mmCIF file of C-alpha atoms and ligand atoms in Angstrom:
data_model
loop_
_atom_site.group_PDB
_atom_site.id
_atom_site.type_symbol
_atom_site.label_atom_id
_atom_site.label_comp_id
_atom_site.label_asym_id
_atom_site.label_seq_id
_atom_site.Cartn_x
_atom_site.Cartn_y
_atom_site.Cartn_z
ATOM 1 C CA MET A 293 156.708 -100.041 -31.969
ATOM 2 C CA ASN A 294 159.770 -99.784 -29.743
ATOM 3 C CA ASP A 295 158.115 -100.786 -26.468
ATOM 4 C CA ARG A 296 161.124 -101.653 -24.329
ATOM 5 C CA PHE A 297 160.581 -98.570 -22.154
ATOM 6 C CA LEU A 298 156.958 -99.541 -21.420
ATOM 7 C CA ARG A 299 157.914 -103.182 -20.919
ATOM 8 C CA ALA A 300 160.576 -102.210 -18.366
ATOM 9 C CA CYS A 301 158.052 -99.972 -16.536
ATOM 10 C CA ARG A 302 155.802 -103.038 -16.276
ATOM 11 C CA ARG A 303 158.740 -105.224 -15.188
ATOM 12 C CA GLU A 304 158.560 -107.381 -18.301
ATOM 13 C CA PRO A 305 161.717 -108.802 -19.938
ATOM 14 C CA VAL A 306 163.433 -106.580 -22.530
ATOM 15 C CA ASP A 307 166.030 -107.192 -25.251
ATOM 16 C CA VAL A 308 168.279 -104.406 -23.954
ATOM 17 C CA THR A 309 167.871 -101.834 -21.150
ATOM 18 C CA PRO A 310 165.743 -98.906 -22.305
ATOM 19 C CA VAL A 311 167.236 -95.434 -21.976
ATOM 20 C CA TRP A 312 165.931 -91.870 -22.038
ATOM 21 C CA PHE A 313 167.122 -88.724 -20.288
ATOM 22 C CA MET A 314 165.251 -86.183 -18.213
ATOM 23 C CA ARG A 315 165.558 -82.819 -20.004
ATOM 24 C CA GLN A 316 166.579 -84.667 -23.161
ATOM 25 C CA ALA A 317 165.153 -81.757 -25.165
ATOM 26 C CA GLY A 318 166.974 -78.539 -24.359
ATOM 27 C CA ARG A 319 169.894 -76.201 -24.626
ATOM 28 C CA TYR A 320 172.622 -78.836 -24.999
ATOM 29 C CA MET A 321 171.275 -79.423 -28.531
ATOM 30 C CA ALA A 322 172.195 -76.938 -31.287
ATOM 31 C CA GLU A 323 168.802 -77.318 -32.980
ATOM 32 C CA TYR A 324 167.050 -76.354 -29.706
ATOM 33 C CA ARG A 325 169.268 -73.296 -29.220
ATOM 34 C CA LYS A 326 168.522 -72.262 -32.800
ATOM 35 C CA LEU A 327 164.767 -72.363 -32.213
ATOM 36 C CA ARG A 328 165.220 -70.474 -28.926
ATOM 37 C CA GLU A 329 166.827 -67.581 -30.834
ATOM 38 C CA LYS A 330 163.406 -66.970 -32.366
ATOM 39 C CA HIS A 331 161.043 -68.044 -29.570
ATOM 40 C CA THR A 332 160.877 -67.842 -25.788
ATOM 41 C CA LEU A 333 160.545 -71.020 -23.752
ATOM 42 C CA LEU A 334 156.894 -70.217 -23.017
ATOM 43 C CA GLU A 335 156.175 -69.614 -26.705
ATOM 44 C CA ILE A 336 157.562 -73.049 -27.509
ATOM 45 C CA CYS A 337 155.432 -74.608 -24.773
ATOM 46 C CA LYS A 338 152.302 -72.777 -25.909
ATOM 47 C CA GLN A 339 152.551 -73.448 -29.654
ATOM 48 C CA PRO A 340 151.907 -77.151 -30.239
ATOM 49 C CA GLU A 341 153.805 -77.174 -33.590
ATOM 50 C CA LEU A 342 156.913 -75.852 -31.815
ATOM 51 C CA ALA A 343 156.470 -78.190 -28.827
ATOM 52 C CA LEU A 344 156.207 -81.051 -31.322
ATOM 53 C CA GLU A 345 159.402 -79.984 -33.086
ATOM 54 C CA VAL A 346 161.393 -79.801 -29.835
ATOM 55 C CA THR A 347 159.974 -83.068 -28.472
ATOM 56 C CA MET A 348 161.245 -84.803 -31.618
ATOM 57 C CA GLN A 349 164.748 -83.264 -31.587
ATOM 58 C CA PRO A 350 166.477 -85.724 -29.226
ATOM 59 C CA LEU A 351 164.887 -88.774 -30.836
ATOM 60 C CA ARG A 352 167.641 -88.869 -33.479
ATOM 61 C CA LEU A 353 169.970 -89.962 -30.647
ATOM 62 C CA GLY A 354 168.069 -93.238 -30.348
ATOM 63 C CA VAL A 355 166.375 -92.833 -26.959
ATOM 64 C CA ASP A 356 163.609 -95.317 -26.148
ATOM 65 C CA ALA A 357 160.967 -92.767 -25.147
ATOM 66 C CA ALA A 358 159.952 -89.227 -26.000
ATOM 67 C CA ILE A 359 158.981 -86.751 -23.284
ATOM 68 C CA LEU A 360 156.409 -84.102 -23.973
ATOM 69 C CA PHE A 361 157.997 -80.662 -24.253
ATOM 70 C CA ALA A 362 156.411 -78.500 -21.573
ATOM 71 C CA ASP A 363 157.383 -77.306 -18.094
ATOM 72 C CA ILE A 364 156.221 -78.281 -14.624
ATOM 73 C CA LEU A 365 155.376 -74.645 -13.859
ATOM 74 C CA LEU A 366 152.779 -74.205 -16.637
ATOM 75 C CA PRO A 367 149.735 -74.954 -14.399
ATOM 76 C CA LEU A 368 150.677 -72.068 -12.078
ATOM 77 C CA GLU A 369 149.540 -69.430 -14.569
ATOM 78 C CA PRO A 370 145.919 -70.617 -14.893
ATOM 79 C CA MET A 371 145.857 -71.207 -11.115
ATOM 80 C CA GLY A 372 146.347 -67.458 -10.796
ATOM 81 C CA ALA A 373 150.112 -67.209 -10.291
ATOM 82 C CA PRO A 374 151.710 -65.952 -13.512
ATOM 83 C CA PHE A 375 155.487 -66.246 -13.950
ATOM 84 C CA GLU A 376 158.209 -65.803 -16.519
ATOM 85 C CA PHE A 377 161.521 -67.438 -17.295
ATOM 86 C CA ALA A 378 164.032 -64.645 -16.762
ATOM 87 C CA LYS A 379 167.235 -64.843 -18.763
ATOM 88 C CA GLY A 380 169.917 -66.624 -16.758
ATOM 89 C CA GLU A 381 167.854 -66.690 -13.565
ATOM 90 C CA GLY A 382 165.287 -69.382 -14.133
ATOM 91 C CA PRO A 383 161.640 -68.984 -13.220
ATOM 92 C CA VAL A 384 160.342 -65.814 -11.551
ATOM 93 C CA ILE A 385 156.850 -65.883 -10.007
ATOM 94 C CA HIS A 386 155.367 -62.384 -10.275
ATOM 95 C CA GLU A 387 153.576 -62.409 -6.924
ATOM 96 C CA PRO A 388 154.975 -65.121 -4.658
ATOM 97 C CA ILE A 389 152.638 -66.404 -1.970
ATOM 98 C CA ALA A 390 153.198 -64.425 1.226
ATOM 99 C CA HIS A 391 149.674 -64.402 2.712
ATOM 100 C CA VAL A 392 147.045 -67.039 3.337
ATOM 101 C CA SER A 393 144.566 -64.946 1.318
ATOM 102 C CA GLN A 394 146.641 -65.655 -1.798
ATOM 103 C CA ILE A 395 146.184 -69.383 -1.248
ATOM 104 C CA ASP A 396 142.426 -68.878 -0.894
ATOM 105 C CA ALA A 397 142.447 -67.048 -4.230
ATOM 106 C CA LEU A 398 144.256 -69.831 -6.160
ATOM 107 C CA ARG A 399 142.062 -71.730 -8.610
ATOM 108 C CA VAL A 400 141.940 -75.473 -9.242
ATOM 109 C CA VAL A 401 142.506 -75.713 -12.990
ATOM 110 C CA ASP A 402 140.331 -77.460 -15.533
ATOM 111 C CA PRO A 403 143.080 -78.616 -17.932
ATOM 112 C CA HIS A 404 140.752 -78.214 -20.910
ATOM 113 C CA GLU A 405 140.480 -74.541 -20.103
ATOM 114 C CA GLY A 406 143.819 -73.468 -18.711
ATOM 115 C CA LEU A 407 146.162 -76.010 -20.302
ATOM 116 C CA GLN A 408 144.472 -77.055 -23.532
ATOM 117 C CA TYR A 409 147.590 -76.070 -25.499
ATOM 118 C CA VAL A 410 149.551 -78.847 -23.734
ATOM 119 C CA LEU A 411 146.840 -81.375 -24.577
ATOM 120 C CA ASP A 412 146.930 -80.168 -28.199
ATOM 121 C CA SER A 413 150.702 -80.752 -28.207
ATOM 122 C CA VAL A 414 150.111 -84.309 -26.983
ATOM 123 C CA THR A 415 147.645 -84.907 -29.825
ATOM 124 C CA LEU A 416 150.118 -83.601 -32.428
ATOM 125 C CA ILE A 417 153.063 -85.543 -31.007
ATOM 126 C CA LYS A 418 151.064 -88.761 -30.802
ATOM 127 C CA ARG A 419 150.166 -88.382 -34.471
ATOM 128 C CA GLU A 420 153.908 -88.587 -35.236
ATOM 129 C CA LEU A 421 154.913 -91.203 -32.691
ATOM 130 C CA THR A 422 152.085 -93.738 -32.609
ATOM 131 C CA GLY A 423 153.440 -97.137 -33.540
ATOM 132 C CA LYS A 424 157.029 -95.916 -33.166
ATOM 133 C CA LEU A 425 157.947 -94.679 -29.698
ATOM 134 C CA PRO A 426 156.094 -94.130 -26.413
ATOM 135 C CA LEU A 427 155.390 -90.592 -25.198
ATOM 136 C CA ILE A 428 155.877 -89.625 -21.541
ATOM 137 C CA GLY A 429 153.631 -86.916 -20.099
ATOM 138 C CA PHE A 430 154.444 -85.241 -16.798
ATOM 139 C CA ALA A 431 153.626 -82.770 -14.070
ATOM 140 C CA GLY A 432 155.335 -81.282 -11.041
ATOM 141 C CA ALA A 433 154.439 -82.646 -7.610
ATOM 142 C CA PRO A 434 152.749 -80.334 -5.082
ATOM 143 C CA PHE A 435 155.770 -79.719 -2.823
ATOM 144 C CA THR A 436 158.043 -78.811 -5.731
ATOM 145 C CA LEU A 437 155.395 -76.547 -7.274
ATOM 146 C CA ALA A 438 154.646 -74.940 -3.893
ATOM 147 C CA SER A 439 158.332 -74.200 -3.409
ATOM 148 C CA TYR A 440 158.343 -72.062 -6.578
ATOM 149 C CA LEU A 441 155.036 -70.403 -5.642
ATOM 150 C CA VAL A 442 156.236 -69.432 -2.175
ATOM 151 C CA GLU A 443 159.930 -68.720 -2.774
ATOM 152 C CA GLY A 444 159.190 -66.905 -6.031
ATOM 153 C CA GLY A 445 161.856 -68.884 -7.904
ATOM 154 C CA LYS A 446 164.648 -71.321 -7.223
ATOM 155 C CA SER A 447 165.720 -71.801 -3.622
ATOM 156 C CA THR A 448 168.545 -73.269 -1.564
ATOM 157 C CA HIS A 449 167.032 -73.782 1.883
ATOM 158 C CA PHE A 450 163.286 -73.475 1.214
ATOM 159 C CA VAL A 451 162.911 -71.327 4.327
ATOM 160 C CA LYS A 452 159.785 -69.454 3.208
ATOM 161 C CA THR A 453 158.140 -72.664 2.068
ATOM 162 C CA LYS A 454 158.931 -74.424 5.333
ATOM 163 C CA ARG A 455 157.854 -71.433 7.399
ATOM 164 C CA LEU A 456 154.426 -71.701 5.800
ATOM 165 C CA MET A 457 154.388 -75.490 6.116
ATOM 166 C CA TYR A 458 155.330 -75.516 9.807
ATOM 167 C CA GLY A 459 153.632 -72.308 10.883
ATOM 168 C CA GLU A 460 150.353 -72.372 8.972
ATOM 169 C CA PRO A 461 149.562 -76.069 8.554
ATOM 170 C CA LYS A 462 145.923 -75.447 7.620
ATOM 171 C CA ALA A 463 146.881 -73.033 4.847
ATOM 172 C CA TRP A 464 149.656 -75.392 3.767
ATOM 173 C CA HIS A 465 147.280 -78.319 3.368
ATOM 174 C CA LEU A 466 144.844 -76.127 1.440
ATOM 175 C CA LEU A 467 147.687 -75.146 -0.900
ATOM 176 C CA MET A 468 148.655 -78.825 -1.282
ATOM 177 C CA GLU A 469 145.034 -79.757 -2.006
ATOM 178 C CA LYS A 470 144.643 -77.133 -4.718
ATOM 179 C CA LEU A 471 147.928 -78.076 -6.354
ATOM 180 C CA SER A 472 147.233 -81.808 -6.080
ATOM 181 C CA GLU A 473 143.766 -81.589 -7.595
ATOM 182 C CA THR A 474 145.116 -79.448 -10.452
ATOM 183 C CA VAL A 475 147.948 -81.920 -11.073
ATOM 184 C CA ARG A 476 145.676 -84.973 -10.812
ATOM 185 C CA ARG A 477 143.260 -83.593 -13.415
ATOM 186 C CA TYR A 478 146.111 -82.424 -15.647
ATOM 187 C CA LEU A 479 147.801 -85.851 -15.632
ATOM 188 C CA ARG A 480 144.505 -87.612 -16.323
ATOM 189 C CA ALA A 481 143.837 -85.236 -19.225
ATOM 190 C CA GLN A 482 147.276 -86.014 -20.665
ATOM 191 C CA VAL A 483 146.453 -89.729 -20.575
ATOM 192 C CA GLU A 484 143.108 -89.064 -22.282
ATOM 193 C CA ALA A 485 144.995 -87.062 -24.931
ATOM 194 C CA GLY A 486 147.229 -90.082 -25.546
ATOM 195 C CA VAL A 487 150.421 -90.130 -23.472
ATOM 196 C CA ASP A 488 151.738 -93.653 -22.850
ATOM 197 C CA ALA A 489 153.320 -93.040 -19.435
ATOM 198 C CA LEU A 490 153.474 -90.328 -16.780
ATOM 199 C CA GLN A 491 156.244 -88.922 -14.625
ATOM 200 C CA LEU A 492 155.591 -86.937 -11.454
ATOM 201 C CA PHE A 493 158.570 -84.625 -10.775
ATOM 202 C CA ASP A 494 159.053 -83.967 -7.063
ATOM 203 C CA SER A 495 162.471 -82.521 -7.773
ATOM 204 C CA TRP A 496 163.098 -80.774 -4.432
ATOM 205 C CA VAL A 497 161.291 -83.133 -2.032
ATOM 206 C CA GLY A 498 164.629 -84.501 -0.787
ATOM 207 C CA HIS A 499 164.961 -81.313 1.266
ATOM 208 C CA LEU A 500 162.353 -82.669 3.691
ATOM 209 C CA THR A 501 162.894 -85.022 6.611
ATOM 210 C CA VAL A 502 160.998 -88.310 6.676
ATOM 211 C CA ALA A 503 158.720 -87.002 9.445
ATOM 212 C CA ASP A 504 157.852 -83.842 7.507
ATOM 213 C CA TYR A 505 157.372 -85.780 4.280
ATOM 214 C CA ARG A 506 154.856 -88.008 6.058
ATOM 215 C CA ALA A 507 153.043 -85.145 7.794
ATOM 216 C CA PHE A 508 152.918 -82.538 5.051
ATOM 217 C CA ILE A 509 153.456 -84.151 1.645
ATOM 218 C CA LYS A 510 152.862 -87.868 1.432
ATOM 219 C CA PRO A 511 149.045 -87.935 1.728
ATOM 220 C CA HIS A 512 148.757 -85.430 -1.124
ATOM 221 C CA VAL A 513 151.255 -87.108 -3.445
ATOM 222 C CA SER A 514 149.705 -90.461 -2.649
ATOM 223 C CA GLY A 515 146.268 -89.125 -3.607
ATOM 224 C CA ILE A 516 147.562 -88.066 -7.022
ATOM 225 C CA LEU A 517 149.554 -91.219 -7.728
ATOM 226 C CA GLN A 518 146.949 -93.718 -6.550
ATOM 227 C CA ASP A 519 144.389 -92.033 -8.777
ATOM 228 C CA VAL A 520 146.457 -91.678 -11.955
ATOM 229 C CA MET A 521 147.783 -95.238 -11.619
ATOM 230 C CA LYS A 522 144.166 -96.327 -12.242
ATOM 231 C CA THR A 523 144.376 -94.982 -15.810
ATOM 232 C CA GLY A 524 146.472 -98.029 -16.716
ATOM 233 C CA VAL A 525 149.563 -96.202 -17.980
ATOM 234 C CA PRO A 526 152.866 -96.657 -16.113
ATOM 235 C CA VAL A 527 153.618 -93.902 -13.616
ATOM 236 C CA ILE A 528 157.147 -92.815 -12.641
ATOM 237 C CA HIS A 529 157.651 -91.120 -9.263
ATOM 238 C CA PHE A 530 160.814 -89.029 -9.246
ATOM 239 C CA GLY A 531 162.707 -86.842 -6.785
ATOM 240 C CA THR A 532 166.301 -85.893 -5.978
ATOM 241 C CA GLY A 533 168.218 -86.137 -2.726
ATOM 242 C CA THR A 534 165.727 -88.805 -1.732
ATOM 243 C CA SER A 535 167.879 -91.640 -0.345
ATOM 244 C CA HIS A 536 166.088 -91.294 3.028
ATOM 245 C CA LEU A 537 162.634 -91.046 1.422
ATOM 246 C CA LEU A 538 162.628 -93.916 -1.075
ATOM 247 C CA ALA A 539 160.571 -96.313 1.045
ATOM 248 C CA ASP A 540 157.939 -93.638 1.672
ATOM 249 C CA MET A 541 157.920 -92.553 -1.969
ATOM 250 C CA ARG A 542 157.335 -96.154 -2.937
ATOM 251 C CA GLU A 543 154.427 -96.337 -0.514
ATOM 252 C CA ALA A 544 152.970 -93.096 -1.860
ATOM 253 C CA GLY A 545 152.901 -94.706 -5.289
ATOM 254 C CA GLY A 546 154.343 -95.115 -8.764
ATOM 255 C CA HIS A 547 155.078 -98.199 -10.831
ATOM 256 C CA VAL A 548 158.614 -96.873 -11.272
ATOM 257 C CA ILE A 549 160.627 -95.014 -8.633
ATOM 258 C CA GLY A 550 163.354 -92.584 -9.699
ATOM 259 C CA ILE A 551 166.739 -93.059 -8.040
ATOM 260 C CA ASP A 552 168.989 -89.997 -7.952
ATOM 261 C CA THR A 553 172.759 -89.921 -7.589
ATOM 262 C CA THR A 554 172.781 -89.664 -3.775
ATOM 263 C CA THR A 555 171.981 -93.392 -3.650
ATOM 264 C CA SER A 556 173.723 -96.191 -5.517
ATOM 265 C CA LEU A 557 171.330 -98.086 -7.755
ATOM 266 C CA ILE A 558 171.950 -101.218 -5.682
ATOM 267 C CA ASP A 559 170.981 -99.576 -2.373
ATOM 268 C CA GLY A 560 168.198 -97.555 -3.950
ATOM 269 C CA TRP A 561 166.503 -100.543 -5.541
ATOM 270 C CA GLN A 562 166.794 -102.506 -2.316
ATOM 271 C CA ARG A 563 165.037 -99.697 -0.425
ATOM 272 C CA VAL A 564 162.380 -99.393 -3.098
ATOM 273 C CA GLY A 565 161.914 -103.167 -3.282
ATOM 274 C CA TYR A 566 162.436 -105.415 -6.287
ATOM 275 C CA ASP A 567 158.702 -105.650 -6.893
ATOM 276 C CA ARG A 568 158.860 -102.115 -8.331
ATOM 277 C CA ALA A 569 160.716 -100.850 -11.360
ATOM 278 C CA VAL A 570 163.413 -98.183 -10.926
ATOM 279 C CA GLN A 571 164.799 -95.435 -13.133
ATOM 280 C CA GLY A 572 168.289 -93.959 -12.955
ATOM 281 C CA ASN A 573 170.903 -93.019 -12.080
ATOM 282 C CA LEU A 574 174.047 -91.842 -13.917
ATOM 283 C CA ASP A 575 175.367 -88.541 -12.557
ATOM 284 C CA PRO A 576 174.505 -85.832 -15.142
ATOM 285 C CA THR A 577 177.984 -84.298 -14.746
ATOM 286 C CA LEU A 578 179.591 -87.558 -15.924
ATOM 287 C CA LEU A 579 178.445 -86.556 -19.401
ATOM 288 C CA PHE A 580 181.194 -83.909 -19.219
ATOM 289 C CA ALA A 581 183.835 -86.596 -18.650
ATOM 290 C CA PRO A 582 185.621 -88.306 -21.538
ATOM 291 C CA ALA A 583 183.043 -90.645 -23.135
ATOM 292 C CA GLU A 584 185.059 -93.657 -22.066
ATOM 293 C CA LEU A 585 184.725 -92.777 -18.372
ATOM 294 C CA ALA A 586 181.030 -91.892 -18.743
ATOM 295 C CA CYS A 587 180.450 -95.341 -20.265
ATOM 296 C CA GLU A 588 182.498 -97.030 -17.530
ATOM 297 C CA ARG A 589 180.185 -95.430 -14.950
ATOM 298 C CA ALA A 590 177.126 -96.311 -17.018
ATOM 299 C CA LYS A 591 178.353 -99.902 -16.868
ATOM 300 C CA LEU A 592 178.387 -99.709 -13.039
ATOM 301 C CA VAL A 593 174.721 -98.667 -13.126
ATOM 302 C CA LEU A 594 173.828 -101.496 -15.497
ATOM 303 C CA ASP A 595 175.813 -104.014 -13.428
ATOM 304 C CA ALA A 596 174.014 -102.822 -10.278
ATOM 305 C CA ALA A 597 170.696 -103.540 -11.991
ATOM 306 C CA ALA A 598 172.130 -107.016 -12.598
ATOM 307 C CA GLY A 599 169.779 -107.855 -15.443
ATOM 308 C CA ARG A 600 166.673 -107.718 -13.209
ATOM 309 C CA VAL A 601 163.415 -106.863 -14.921
ATOM 310 C CA GLY A 602 162.289 -103.285 -14.374
ATOM 311 C CA HIS A 603 165.328 -101.053 -14.866
ATOM 312 C CA ILE A 604 165.096 -97.933 -17.010
ATOM 313 C CA PHE A 605 168.439 -96.254 -17.602
ATOM 314 C CA ASN A 606 168.404 -92.481 -17.044
ATOM 315 C CA LEU A 607 170.414 -89.806 -15.285
ATOM 316 C CA GLY A 608 169.939 -89.073 -11.596
ATOM 317 C CA HIS A 609 168.604 -85.651 -12.635
ATOM 318 C CA GLY A 610 168.173 -83.670 -15.866
ATOM 319 C CA ILE A 611 170.783 -83.164 -18.593
ATOM 320 C CA LEU A 612 172.731 -79.952 -17.988
ATOM 321 C CA PRO A 613 172.739 -77.193 -20.622
ATOM 322 C CA GLU A 614 176.405 -77.409 -21.732
ATOM 323 C CA THR A 615 176.499 -81.218 -22.040
ATOM 324 C CA PRO A 616 178.358 -82.421 -25.161
ATOM 325 C CA VAL A 617 175.838 -84.152 -27.443
ATOM 326 C CA GLU A 618 178.467 -86.712 -28.523
ATOM 327 C CA ASN A 619 178.719 -87.981 -24.952
ATOM 328 C CA VAL A 620 174.957 -88.341 -24.661
ATOM 329 C CA GLN A 621 175.089 -90.333 -27.882
ATOM 330 C CA SER A 622 177.976 -92.500 -26.620
ATOM 331 C CA VAL A 623 176.142 -93.407 -23.421
ATOM 332 C CA ILE A 624 172.900 -94.247 -25.242
ATOM 333 C CA ASP A 625 174.813 -96.466 -27.670
ATOM 334 C CA PHE A 626 176.723 -98.068 -24.804
ATOM 335 C CA VAL A 627 173.546 -98.929 -22.881
ATOM 336 C CA HIS A 628 171.971 -100.450 -25.984
ATOM 337 C CA ALA A 629 175.075 -102.476 -26.859
ATOM 338 C CA TYR A 630 175.641 -103.691 -23.311
ATOM 339 C CA LYS A 631 175.387 -107.396 -22.721
ATOM 340 C CA ARG A 632 175.843 -108.458 -19.135
ATOM 341 C CA ASN A 633 178.858 -110.706 -18.494
ATOM 342 C CA ALA A 634 179.815 -110.424 -22.167
HETATM 343 O O1 LIG B 853 162.666 -83.269 -20.164
HETATM 344 C C1 LIG B 853 162.342 -82.697 -21.232
HETATM 345 O O2 LIG B 853 163.053 -82.715 -22.237
HETATM 346 C C2 LIG B 853 160.970 -82.091 -21.303
HETATM 347 C C3 LIG B 853 160.803 -80.726 -20.960
HETATM 348 C C4 LIG B 853 160.955 -80.229 -19.537
HETATM 349 C C5 LIG B 853 161.315 -78.883 -19.270
HETATM 350 N N1 LIG B 853 161.220 -78.690 -17.926
HETATM 351 C C6 LIG B 853 161.659 -77.845 -20.259
HETATM 352 C C7 LIG B 853 162.535 -76.745 -19.821
HETATM 353 C C8 LIG B 853 160.717 -80.851 -18.313
HETATM 354 C C9 LIG B 853 160.349 -82.290 -18.008
HETATM 355 C C10 LIG B 853 160.883 -79.858 -17.307
HETATM 356 C C11 LIG B 853 160.653 -80.122 -15.878
HETATM 357 C C12 LIG B 853 161.011 -79.099 -14.891
HETATM 358 N N2 LIG B 853 160.919 -77.745 -14.992
HETATM 359 C C13 LIG B 853 161.441 -79.392 -13.586
HETATM 360 C C14 LIG B 853 161.565 -80.766 -13.012
HETATM 361 C C15 LIG B 853 162.746 -81.462 -13.513
HETATM 362 C C16 LIG B 853 164.006 -81.150 -12.829
HETATM 363 O O3 LIG B 853 164.969 -80.789 -13.541
HETATM 364 O O4 LIG B 853 164.042 -81.307 -11.609
HETATM 365 C C17 LIG B 853 161.673 -78.174 -12.925
HETATM 366 C C18 LIG B 853 162.164 -78.005 -11.505
HETATM 367 C C19 LIG B 853 161.317 -77.138 -13.822
HETATM 368 C C20 LIG B 853 161.318 -75.686 -13.564
HETATM 369 C C21 LIG B 853 162.270 -74.992 -14.439
HETATM 370 N N3 LIG B 853 162.104 -74.831 -15.797
HETATM 371 C C22 LIG B 853 163.475 -74.377 -14.077
HETATM 372 C C23 LIG B 853 164.047 -74.351 -12.662
HETATM 373 C C24 LIG B 853 164.026 -73.829 -15.230
HETATM 374 C C25 LIG B 853 165.239 -72.971 -15.335
HETATM 375 C C26 LIG B 853 166.485 -73.719 -15.147
HETATM 376 C C27 LIG B 853 167.236 -73.839 -16.427
HETATM 377 O O5 LIG B 853 167.649 -74.947 -16.748
HETATM 378 O O6 LIG B 853 167.414 -72.808 -17.066
HETATM 379 C C28 LIG B 853 163.181 -74.172 -16.313
HETATM 380 C C29 LIG B 853 163.401 -73.830 -17.723
HETATM 381 C C30 LIG B 853 163.305 -74.964 -18.689
HETATM 382 N N4 LIG B 853 162.310 -75.893 -18.778
HETATM 383 C C31 LIG B 853 164.218 -75.223 -19.725
HETATM 384 C C32 LIG B 853 163.743 -76.338 -20.440
HETATM 385 C C33 LIG B 853 164.338 -76.998 -21.652
HETATM 386 C C34 LIG B 853 165.460 -74.368 -19.965
HETATM 387 C C35 LIG B 853 165.662 -74.042 -21.378
HETATM 388 C C36 LIG B 853 165.487 -72.669 -21.879
HETATM 389 O O7 LIG B 853 165.608 -71.647 -21.199
HETATM 390 O O8 LIG B 853 165.270 -72.676 -23.095
#
């Protein structure tokens, strides 16, 4: 079993720095695009055989962990907020939340009812991977999920979300509670189904000030993380644009804290504290540079980690769709070949 990813999460010594990439399965790979000609994204997520196939696709590149193929938005449908992935536009929520009554109507999901297909995917994937590579399960964090529910899709300034958060705090906290309880149960069910680690994606949380994070988000995220950390599997807590939030994110929980590209790994790890592991943080757009430059920058990340226990190499955010596969391969090989001071 290649366990260097799990060892690094637990801050144990490793032979070389483990590496995987957020969104490592996706459109930058020809074999993914080929499958997408025949199936929609939701079909792939909902058919465990297809989810298995896509989860396995990037493993030929030599990454040190697999990530379950699914999407953070999947729990919204059984909660009562159906959506689709519109071509070229990203997610579209059919009836975005505009009234408090819609929050009252949202259901807390039993994952064995509403999301059993994801748990079935985990079972299938584990059958292939057990003894070889760890599998990461994941979910979206309540703020990031709420932003899609309220905005109806992607957003730049999160005005509708913040209007609800500031203006209707009681309704906001109810929304957070329903999302958090759904996510908590869903993550626990993934662990029961066999995932070896969890990542909580709070992708857009960096749009909040420290004060608002503490007042409106932190107690909810903390409730999820403190509970799922009890399962015994390593938990990664990730966000972007979070340089000002890292200390609070650490407090909220997670054995591993994600560092995005707005912070250098040196500063980020210092803010997080060396008693926690960190994951990051090559800029995803560097994979469009000549491989030599991408590797030079990867070296800066590795040098910043300075051989400390508890560094997982990753991007600061997900791989972008047009990324050249050869460059992904070059960076993975570089990280694995890297010997400090050699
Ligand atoms: O990382 C992986 O390889 C596992 C699969 C995975 C997907 N989405 C599949 C997917 C994971 C971990 C996610 C997480 C996710 N989904 C996040 C958090 C991570 C991040 O990037 O911040 C968010 C915000 C979403 C919501 C989402 N899903 C958006 C905004 C979009 C559209 C944007 C885009 O890239 O087109 C998706 C679609 C989506 N989810 C794709 C994939 C591979 C796009 C591919 C396609 O259309 O086939």
